[in-house]
Coordinates of C-alpha atoms in Angstrom, one line a residue:
Chain A
M286 CA 62.3 40.1 69.9
S287 CA 65.0 42.5 68.7
P288 CA 67.7 41.0 66.5
A289 CA 70.3 41.5 69.2
V290 CA 68.2 39.6 71.8
R291 CA 67.4 36.8 69.2
K292 CA 71.1 36.4 68.6
V293 CA 71.7 35.5 72.2
V294 CA 68.4 33.8 73.2
L295 CA 68.0 31.4 70.3
P296 CA 71.4 29.7 70.5
V297 CA 71.3 29.6 74.3
A298 CA 67.9 28.0 74.2
T299 CA 69.1 25.3 71.7
F300 CA 72.1 24.6 73.8
V301 CA 70.2 24.3 77.1
T302 CA 67.6 22.0 75.4
F303 CA 70.5 19.8 74.0
I304 CA 72.1 19.4 77.4
A305 CA 68.7 18.6 79.0
L306 CA 67.9 15.9 76.5
W307 CA 71.4 14.5 76.9
Q308 CA 71.0 14.3 80.6
L309 CA 67.5 12.8 80.3
A310 CA 68.7 10.2 77.9
S311 CA 71.7 9.2 80.1
V312 CA 69.4 8.8 83.1
T313 CA 66.5 7.0 81.4
F314 CA 68.6 4.5 79.4
E315 CA 71.1 4.1 82.2
I316 CA 74.1 4.6 79.9
P317 CA 77.3 3.7 81.7
V318 CA 79.6 6.6 82.6
Y319 CA 82.6 5.1 80.8
L320 CA 80.6 4.9 77.5
M321 CA 79.0 8.2 77.6
P322 CA 79.1 10.5 80.7
A323 CA 76.0 12.6 81.3
P324 CA 76.5 16.4 81.6
S325 CA 76.2 16.1 85.4
D326 CA 79.0 13.5 85.4
I327 CA 81.2 15.8 83.3
W328 CA 80.4 18.7 85.7
G329 CA 81.3 16.4 88.6
G330 CA 84.6 15.4 86.9
G331 CA 85.5 19.1 86.5
Q332 CA 84.6 19.8 90.1
G333 CA 86.6 16.8 91.2
L334 CA 89.7 18.4 89.6
G335 CA 88.9 21.8 91.1
L336 CA 91.5 24.5 90.6
V337 CA 93.9 21.9 89.1
L338 CA 91.8 22.0 86.0
F339 CA 92.5 25.7 85.6
D340 CA 96.1 25.1 86.3
H341 CA 96.4 22.7 83.4
A342 CA 94.2 24.9 81.2
L343 CA 96.6 27.8 81.8
Q344 CA 99.5 25.6 80.8
T345 CA 97.8 24.6 77.6
L346 CA 96.6 28.2 76.9
N347 CA 100.2 29.3 77.2
T348 CA 101.4 26.7 74.7
I349 CA 98.6 27.6 72.3
V350 CA 99.1 31.4 72.5
L351 CA 102.9 31.2 72.2
G352 CA 102.8 28.7 69.4
F353 CA 100.2 30.7 67.6
F354 CA 102.4 33.9 68.0
C355 CA 105.4 32.0 66.5
A356 CA 103.2 30.9 63.6
C357 CA 102.2 34.5 62.9
C358 CA 105.9 35.5 63.0
V359 CA 106.7 32.8 60.5
G360 CA 103.5 32.7 58.5
I361 CA 102.9 36.4 57.7
P362 CA 106.5 37.2 56.5
L363 CA 106.6 34.0 54.6
G364 CA 103.2 34.9 52.9
V365 CA 104.6 38.3 52.0
L366 CA 107.8 36.8 50.5
V367 CA 106.0 34.2 48.5
S368 CA 103.5 36.7 47.1
V369 CA 106.0 39.4 46.2
N370 CA 109.0 37.6 44.8
R371 CA 108.3 35.1 42.0
T372 CA 111.6 33.3 42.3
I373 CA 111.1 32.8 46.0
S374 CA 107.6 31.6 45.4
E375 CA 108.7 29.1 42.8
M376 CA 111.6 27.9 44.9
F377 CA 109.8 27.5 48.2
Y378 CA 106.0 27.1 47.7
P379 CA 106.1 23.5 46.7
L380 CA 108.3 22.7 49.7
I381 CA 106.0 24.5 52.1
V382 CA 103.0 22.7 50.7
F383 CA 104.9 19.4 51.1
F384 CA 105.7 20.2 54.8
N385 CA 102.1 21.1 55.4
A386 CA 101.0 17.8 53.8
I387 CA 102.9 15.8 56.4
P388 CA 100.4 14.7 59.1
I389 CA 101.5 16.6 62.2
I390 CA 100.3 13.7 64.4
A391 CA 102.7 11.4 62.6
I392 CA 105.8 13.5 63.1
A393 CA 105.0 14.8 66.6
P394 CA 106.8 11.8 68.3
I395 CA 109.7 12.2 66.0
L396 CA 110.0 15.9 66.8
V397 CA 110.0 14.9 70.5
V398 CA 113.1 12.7 69.8
I399 CA 114.8 15.5 67.9
F400 CA 114.0 18.5 70.1
G401 CA 113.6 16.9 73.5
T402 CA 110.7 16.7 75.9
D403 CA 110.1 20.3 76.8
E404 CA 108.1 23.3 75.9
T405 CA 110.2 24.1 72.8
T406 CA 109.0 20.9 71.1
R407 CA 105.4 21.7 71.9
L408 CA 105.8 25.2 70.5
I409 CA 107.3 23.8 67.3
I410 CA 104.4 21.4 66.9
V411 CA 101.8 24.1 67.4
T412 CA 103.7 26.4 65.0
L413 CA 103.9 23.7 62.4
T414 CA 100.2 23.0 62.7
C415 CA 98.9 26.5 62.2
F416 CA 101.4 28.6 60.2
F417 CA 100.1 27.3 56.9
P418 CA 96.6 28.9 56.8
I419 CA 98.1 32.1 58.0
M420 CA 100.7 32.1 55.3
V421 CA 98.3 31.2 52.5
A422 CA 95.8 33.9 53.7
T423 CA 98.6 36.5 53.8
A424 CA 99.8 35.6 50.3
S425 CA 96.2 35.7 48.9
G426 CA 95.6 39.1 50.4
M427 CA 98.8 40.5 49.0
M428 CA 98.1 39.2 45.6
D429 CA 94.5 40.4 45.7
T430 CA 95.6 44.1 45.8
P431 CA 93.9 46.0 43.0
S432 CA 96.3 46.7 40.2
E433 CA 95.3 50.4 40.2
M434 CA 96.5 50.7 43.8
L435 CA 99.8 49.2 42.7
D436 CA 100.0 51.6 39.7
L437 CA 99.4 54.5 42.0
A438 CA 102.2 53.4 44.3
R439 CA 104.5 53.0 41.4
V440 CA 103.8 56.3 39.8
A441 CA 104.2 57.9 43.2
G442 CA 107.7 56.5 43.2
A443 CA 107.3 53.8 45.8
S444 CA 110.0 51.1 46.2
T445 CA 108.9 47.5 46.6
M446 CA 109.3 47.8 50.3
V447 CA 107.2 51.0 50.5
E448 CA 104.6 49.4 48.2
I449 CA 104.3 46.4 50.5
L450 CA 104.0 48.5 53.6
T451 CA 101.7 51.2 52.3
V452 CA 99.5 49.3 49.9
R453 CA 99.7 45.5 49.8
L454 CA 99.9 44.7 53.5
P455 CA 97.1 47.0 54.6
H456 CA 95.0 45.6 51.8
A457 CA 95.8 42.1 53.0
V458 CA 94.7 42.7 56.6
S459 CA 91.2 41.3 56.3
F460 CA 92.6 38.2 54.5
I461 CA 95.3 37.8 57.2
F462 CA 92.6 37.8 59.9
S463 CA 90.6 35.1 58.1
G464 CA 93.8 33.1 58.2
L465 CA 94.3 33.9 61.9
R466 CA 90.8 32.8 62.7
I467 CA 91.5 29.4 61.1
G468 CA 95.0 29.3 62.5
V469 CA 94.0 29.9 66.1
T470 CA 91.5 27.0 66.2
V471 CA 94.1 24.7 64.5
A472 CA 96.6 25.8 67.1
V473 CA 94.4 24.3 69.8
I474 CA 94.5 21.0 68.0
G475 CA 98.3 21.3 67.7
A476 CA 98.7 22.0 71.4
V477 CA 96.7 19.0 72.3
V478 CA 98.6 16.7 70.0
A479 CA 101.9 18.1 71.5
E480 CA 100.7 17.3 75.0
F481 CA 99.5 13.9 74.0
V482 CA 103.0 12.9 72.9
N483 CA 105.1 14.9 75.3
A484 CA 103.9 16.5 78.5
N485 CA 103.4 16.1 82.2
K486 CA 101.0 19.0 82.4
G487 CA 98.3 20.6 80.4
L488 CA 94.8 19.5 79.3
G489 CA 96.1 17.2 76.6
Y490 CA 98.2 15.3 79.1
L491 CA 95.2 15.3 81.5
V492 CA 93.0 13.7 78.9
T493 CA 95.4 10.8 78.2
S494 CA 96.3 10.2 81.8
S495 CA 92.7 10.2 83.1
T496 CA 91.5 8.1 80.1
A497 CA 94.2 5.5 81.1
Q498 CA 92.6 5.3 84.5
F499 CA 89.1 5.1 83.0
A500 CA 88.2 8.5 84.6
I501 CA 86.1 9.4 81.6
P502 CA 84.2 12.3 83.2
T503 CA 87.5 14.0 84.1
A504 CA 88.8 13.5 80.5
T505 CA 85.5 14.9 79.1
A506 CA 85.7 17.9 81.4
C507 CA 89.1 18.6 80.0
V508 CA 87.7 18.4 76.4
V509 CA 85.0 20.8 77.3
M510 CA 87.6 23.2 78.7
L511 CA 89.6 22.9 75.4
A512 CA 86.5 23.8 73.4
L513 CA 85.9 26.8 75.6
I514 CA 89.5 27.9 75.1
S515 CA 89.1 27.5 71.4
V516 CA 86.0 29.6 71.3
L517 CA 87.5 32.2 73.5
L518 CA 90.7 32.5 71.3
Y519 CA 88.6 32.7 68.1
Q520 CA 86.6 35.6 69.6
A521 CA 89.8 37.2 70.8
V522 CA 91.1 37.3 67.2
N523 CA 87.8 38.8 66.2
W524 CA 88.0 41.5 68.9
I525 CA 91.5 42.4 67.8
H526 CA 90.3 42.7 64.2
R527 CA 87.3 44.9 65.1
G528 CA 89.2 46.9 67.6
F529 CA 92.3 47.8 65.7
F530 CA 91.5 47.2 62.1
A531 CA 87.9 48.2 61.8
W532 CA 88.5 49.8 58.4
S533 CA 89.3 46.5 56.9
I534 CA 85.8 45.0 57.7
K535 CA 83.6 45.5 54.7
T536 CA 80.2 46.9 55.4
D537 CA 77.3 46.9 53.0
A538 CA 76.8 50.6 53.4
G539 CA 76.7 51.3 49.7
D540 CA 79.4 52.9 47.6
Chain B
M223 CA 133.4 90.3 13.9
T224 CA 132.6 94.0 13.8
Q225 CA 128.9 93.3 13.4
A226 CA 128.5 91.0 16.3
P227 CA 128.8 93.5 19.1
L228 CA 126.3 95.7 17.3
R229 CA 123.7 92.9 17.1
D230 CA 123.8 91.9 20.7
P231 CA 122.7 95.2 22.3
A232 CA 119.8 95.3 19.8
L233 CA 118.7 91.8 20.9
T234 CA 118.8 92.7 24.6
L235 CA 116.8 95.8 23.9
V236 CA 114.2 93.7 22.2
A237 CA 114.2 91.3 25.1
R238 CA 113.8 94.1 27.6
A239 CA 111.0 95.7 25.6
T240 CA 109.0 92.5 25.8
P241 CA 107.2 92.2 29.1
P242 CA 108.3 89.0 30.8
A243 CA 105.0 87.6 32.1
P244 CA 102.5 87.4 29.2
K245 CA 104.2 85.7 26.3
P246 CA 101.7 82.9 25.8
S247 CA 102.7 81.9 22.2
A248 CA 106.3 81.4 23.2
E249 CA 105.5 79.4 26.3
R250 CA 102.9 77.4 24.7
K251 CA 105.2 76.1 22.1
E252 CA 107.7 74.7 24.6
P253 CA 107.5 70.9 24.3
I254 CA 107.1 69.0 27.6
I255 CA 106.1 65.5 26.4
E256 CA 107.4 63.8 23.3
L257 CA 106.5 60.4 21.9
S258 CA 108.4 59.4 18.8
H259 CA 107.7 56.3 16.9
A260 CA 106.4 54.8 20.1
G261 CA 105.2 51.2 19.8
V262 CA 104.0 48.6 22.2
T263 CA 103.7 44.9 21.5
F264 CA 102.3 42.5 24.0
E265 CA 102.7 38.8 23.8
T266 CA 99.5 36.8 24.4
R267 CA 99.3 33.6 26.4
K268 CA 99.4 31.6 23.1
G269 CA 102.7 33.4 22.2
E270 CA 101.2 35.6 19.5
A271 CA 102.3 39.1 19.2
L272 CA 99.6 41.7 19.8
T273 CA 100.3 45.3 18.7
A274 CA 98.7 47.7 21.1
L275 CA 100.3 50.8 19.8
E276 CA 102.2 51.5 16.6
D277 CA 104.5 54.3 15.5
L278 CA 102.9 57.0 17.7
N279 CA 104.3 60.5 17.2
L280 CA 103.0 63.2 19.5
T281 CA 104.4 66.3 21.0
I282 CA 102.6 68.1 23.9
Y283 CA 103.5 71.6 24.8
R284 CA 103.6 73.2 28.2
E285 CA 100.3 74.3 29.7
E286 CA 98.1 72.8 27.1
I287 CA 95.4 70.2 27.5
V288 CA 95.5 67.4 25.0
S289 CA 92.9 64.6 24.8
L290 CA 93.4 61.2 23.4
V291 CA 90.2 59.8 21.9
G292 CA 89.5 56.7 20.0
P293 CA 87.6 53.4 20.1
S294 CA 88.5 50.7 22.7
G295 CA 91.7 49.0 21.9
C296 CA 93.3 52.0 20.1
G297 CA 96.1 52.1 22.6
K298 CA 95.2 55.5 24.2
S299 CA 95.5 54.1 27.7
T300 CA 98.7 52.3 26.7
A301 CA 100.2 55.6 25.5
L302 CA 99.3 57.2 28.9
R303 CA 100.8 54.2 30.8
I304 CA 104.0 54.6 28.9
L305 CA 104.3 58.2 30.0
A306 CA 103.4 57.3 33.6
G307 CA 106.3 54.8 33.5
L308 CA 103.9 51.8 33.9
Q309 CA 104.4 50.4 30.4
P310 CA 107.8 49.8 28.8
L311 CA 108.1 50.6 25.1
S312 CA 108.7 47.9 22.6
S313 CA 110.0 50.4 20.0
G314 CA 110.6 54.1 19.6
D315 CA 111.3 56.6 22.3
F316 CA 109.7 59.1 24.6
W317 CA 110.5 61.8 27.1
I318 CA 108.4 63.6 29.6
G319 CA 109.3 66.6 31.7
G320 CA 113.0 66.4 32.1
G321 CA 113.5 62.9 30.8
K322 CA 112.4 59.4 31.7
T323 CA 113.1 59.0 35.3
R324 CA 110.7 60.8 37.6
Q325 CA 110.5 62.0 41.1
G326 CA 107.1 60.6 42.0
F327 CA 104.2 62.9 41.8
S328 CA 106.4 66.0 41.9
E329 CA 107.0 65.7 38.2
V330 CA 104.2 63.7 36.7
A331 CA 101.0 62.8 38.5
I332 CA 98.2 60.5 37.5
V333 CA 94.5 60.3 38.0
F334 CA 92.8 57.0 37.3
Q335 CA 89.3 56.1 36.1
R336 CA 88.5 54.9 39.6
P337 CA 89.4 57.2 42.5
T338 CA 91.9 54.5 43.9
L339 CA 91.9 56.0 47.4
L340 CA 93.4 53.9 50.1
P341 CA 90.4 52.8 52.1
W342 CA 92.3 52.6 55.4
R343 CA 93.4 56.2 55.3
N344 CA 91.2 59.3 55.7
V345 CA 90.8 61.8 52.8
L346 CA 93.6 64.1 54.0
D347 CA 96.1 61.3 54.4
N348 CA 95.1 60.0 51.0
V349 CA 95.9 63.4 49.5
L350 CA 99.2 63.3 51.4
Y351 CA 100.1 59.8 50.2
P352 CA 102.4 60.9 47.3
A353 CA 104.3 63.2 49.7
R354 CA 104.7 60.3 52.2
V355 CA 106.0 58.0 49.5
L356 CA 108.5 60.5 48.1
R357 CA 109.8 62.0 51.3
G358 CA 108.9 59.3 53.9
R359 CA 106.7 61.7 55.8
A360 CA 104.4 64.7 55.2
T361 CA 105.7 68.1 56.4
K362 CA 103.5 70.9 57.8
E363 CA 103.7 72.6 54.5
D364 CA 102.4 69.5 52.8
K365 CA 99.5 69.4 55.2
A366 CA 98.7 73.0 54.6
R367 CA 98.8 72.5 50.9
A368 CA 96.7 69.4 51.1
L369 CA 94.0 71.4 52.9
E370 CA 94.2 74.1 50.3
L371 CA 93.8 71.6 47.5
L372 CA 90.8 70.0 49.3
E373 CA 89.3 73.5 49.5
L374 CA 90.0 73.9 45.7
V375 CA 88.1 70.8 44.9
G376 CA 85.3 71.6 47.4
L377 CA 86.2 68.9 50.0
A378 CA 87.4 71.1 52.8
E379 CA 84.8 69.7 55.2
M380 CA 85.7 66.1 54.3
A381 CA 89.4 66.0 55.2
K382 CA 88.9 63.7 58.2
R383 CA 86.3 61.4 56.6
M384 CA 87.1 58.0 55.4
P385 CA 86.9 57.4 51.6
H386 CA 83.9 55.1 51.8
E387 CA 81.9 57.9 53.4
L388 CA 82.3 60.0 50.2
S389 CA 80.2 59.8 47.0
G390 CA 82.0 58.6 43.8
G391 CA 82.3 62.2 42.5
M392 CA 83.8 63.4 45.8
Q393 CA 86.2 60.5 45.8
Q394 CA 87.4 61.5 42.3
R395 CA 87.8 65.1 43.5
A396 CA 89.9 63.8 46.3
S397 CA 92.1 61.9 43.8
I398 CA 92.5 65.0 41.7
A399 CA 93.6 66.9 44.9
R400 CA 96.0 64.1 45.5
S401 CA 97.5 64.4 42.0
L402 CA 98.3 68.1 42.7
I403 CA 99.8 67.7 46.1
L404 CA 103.5 67.8 44.9
D405 CA 102.8 70.5 42.3
P406 CA 103.6 68.4 39.3
K407 CA 104.2 70.0 35.9
I408 CA 102.2 67.3 34.1
L409 CA 98.9 65.6 34.9
L410 CA 98.0 62.3 33.2
M411 CA 94.3 61.5 33.4
D412 CA 93.0 58.1 32.4
E413 CA 89.3 58.5 31.7
P414 CA 89.0 60.4 35.0
F415 CA 85.3 61.0 34.7
G416 CA 84.4 57.8 32.9
A417 CA 83.0 56.1 36.0
L418 CA 80.8 59.0 37.1
D419 CA 77.2 59.7 36.4
A420 CA 76.4 62.3 33.7
L421 CA 75.7 65.2 36.1
T422 CA 78.7 64.7 38.3
R423 CA 80.8 64.3 35.2
E424 CA 79.8 67.7 33.8
D425 CA 80.5 69.3 37.2
L426 CA 83.9 67.8 37.4
Q427 CA 84.8 68.8 33.8
L428 CA 84.1 72.4 34.6
D429 CA 86.1 72.1 37.8
L430 CA 89.0 70.7 35.8
L431 CA 88.9 73.7 33.4
E432 CA 89.0 76.0 36.4
I433 CA 91.9 74.1 38.0
H434 CA 93.7 74.3 34.8
A435 CA 93.1 78.1 34.5
R436 CA 94.5 78.5 38.0
T437 CA 97.4 76.1 38.0
K438 CA 98.4 76.0 34.3
K439 CA 99.3 72.3 34.4
T440 CA 100.0 70.4 31.2
I441 CA 97.2 67.8 31.0
L442 CA 97.0 64.7 28.9
L443 CA 93.6 63.3 29.1
V444 CA 92.4 59.9 27.8
T445 CA 88.6 59.9 27.2
H446 CA 85.8 58.0 25.5
S447 CA 83.7 61.1 25.3
I448 CA 84.0 63.3 22.2
S449 CA 82.2 66.3 23.8
E450 CA 84.4 66.0 26.8
A451 CA 87.5 66.1 24.6
V452 CA 86.2 69.2 22.6
L453 CA 85.2 71.0 25.8
L454 CA 88.4 70.5 27.7
S455 CA 91.2 70.3 25.1
D456 CA 93.4 72.7 23.2
R457 CA 94.2 69.8 20.9
V458 CA 92.5 66.5 20.4
A459 CA 94.5 63.5 19.2
V460 CA 92.2 60.9 17.5
M461 CA 93.5 57.4 17.4
S462 CA 92.4 54.4 15.4
A463 CA 92.2 50.8 16.6
R464 CA 94.2 47.7 15.8
P465 CA 97.0 48.6 15.5
G466 CA 96.6 51.7 17.6
R467 CA 98.0 54.7 15.8
L468 CA 97.4 58.5 15.5
Q469 CA 94.8 59.2 13.0
D470 CA 94.1 62.9 13.3
L471 CA 95.3 65.8 15.4
I472 CA 92.8 68.6 15.8
E473 CA 93.5 72.1 17.2
V474 CA 90.3 73.1 19.1
D475 CA 89.9 76.9 18.6
I476 CA 87.0 77.6 21.0
P477 CA 87.4 80.8 23.0
K478 CA 88.3 80.6 26.7
P479 CA 87.2 80.6 29.4
R480 CA 85.0 77.7 28.3
G481 CA 81.9 76.7 30.2
P482 CA 78.5 75.0 29.7
E483 CA 77.6 77.6 27.1
S484 CA 80.6 76.6 24.9
G485 CA 78.7 73.5 24.0
A486 CA 76.1 75.6 22.1
L487 CA 78.7 77.2 19.8
P488 CA 78.5 76.1 16.1
A489 CA 82.3 75.5 16.2
F490 CA 81.8 73.0 19.1
H491 CA 79.6 70.8 16.9
E492 CA 81.9 71.3 14.0
Y493 CA 84.8 69.8 16.0
S494 CA 82.6 67.1 17.4
R495 CA 81.5 66.0 14.0
R496 CA 85.0 66.0 12.6
I497 CA 86.2 63.7 15.5
R498 CA 83.2 61.4 15.0
D499 CA 83.9 61.2 11.3
D500 CA 87.5 60.3 12.1
I501 CA 86.4 57.5 14.4
F502 CA 83.4 56.1 12.6
G503 CA 84.3 57.0 9.0
P504 CA 86.3 53.9 8.0
R505 CA 83.7 51.6 9.5
K506 CA 80.9 53.1 7.4
R507 CA 83.0 52.8 4.3
R508 CA 83.6 49.1 5.1
E509 CA 79.9 48.5 5.5
V510 CA 79.3 50.1 2.1
Q511 CA 81.9 48.0 0.4
A512 CA 80.4 44.8 1.9

């Protein structure tokens, strides 16, 4: 088997076996659906929803992507500021760490009271959940710039701004993408939390509402959908990295 | 008063009689870099003062190659960093080119021990980087000049390659081309061949001699290699460690153009021995005393 084939076949085989065993266990031990739905029940739950499932999924995807985008717009510049200016770093870093330490699930209901029950609040919640890894990754990347590169920029007469744009930020790109990969999966969690506390649409809302009616297969189908969205977005970030910033991916092709 | 008008025509006559182009002795003695009583003191984490460089006096003249040699910690790189504007002085003074403020690589350019090419730009764009920083963009003339320089360092074919596709020696050649892009008067080189293998090193040393013969840059070179210093330099400044200060200044009178055969000259070994004695002499004496 070629390495490329192995990469696909092995995980798929494991996955299929896992599903089969699960199904088998559910049938043989007659596990009640409300305790642990079998894969077939979950499939049935999803089918029962039909296109409605995708409608809700789109709503959630929208919240995730917009919120994640806001987090990038906040996190990357903040990471740059914190890493470049020592005073700003000393002034704001502890505060930012403190805000990040607040459990987002705990303040989500409060945020709903403050900002109202609409999309804005959901976006704020998603942004708050995922800006931190993006900011920290950006700052680490900026500070990781080799001193010789900074010396080069300085002798060439670069201002701080030019230095950031031509040396520090490009060097930080691979770091930033590590932050984005973490950030995008956290954004999914943020969106679900936002929909738990404030929504009449979306997968998070569907999970709470169907659980309340003991429609466990439906709820589980939503969870599976969320996982699929998470994987898809993670891969999308990877594709953007490879497609537009291929130079920043380190290869082991010698010196 | 009556004598003055008589003297002036005489002077102009002399000036006219001298051909303007080849007056090497006069041009060579025009100072272009001056360090006077330069000292640098660092403060360590514990708050102790660490003297990296003490009372360094050195004048470098236009078009000459001067090497700074000495053991690690003698402050030779610090001296170079002062002139590059990367290290403030704790005491003393210096000027380089026209003064202390510089116009990027158009006045003073630097070559580091590592090539320090930006990995996200191709070789041509790396060579153009100083022009982009200084003027915001690279003009057509800049591009033509960059290609010329890449030709000069033997990388004409590599202009569109990315740095990681080049060998270490090629990368360093590209960084030398980059240093020349804005036609600086002065080239500062911080152990430029120190990270290369012995053969590549020899190759690049000869290239540098050729580049110097063609472009007549003033070059200040920091090196660990005594033979490199003798081969390349018009003068060698030997420095001693802790605190770093100038120990000896040697005029290297080996005929030019120099090449691999220069290494076989008796004078070459004479100079090398003198530098070695300068560096290792005091240590031997200490050992004898102990």
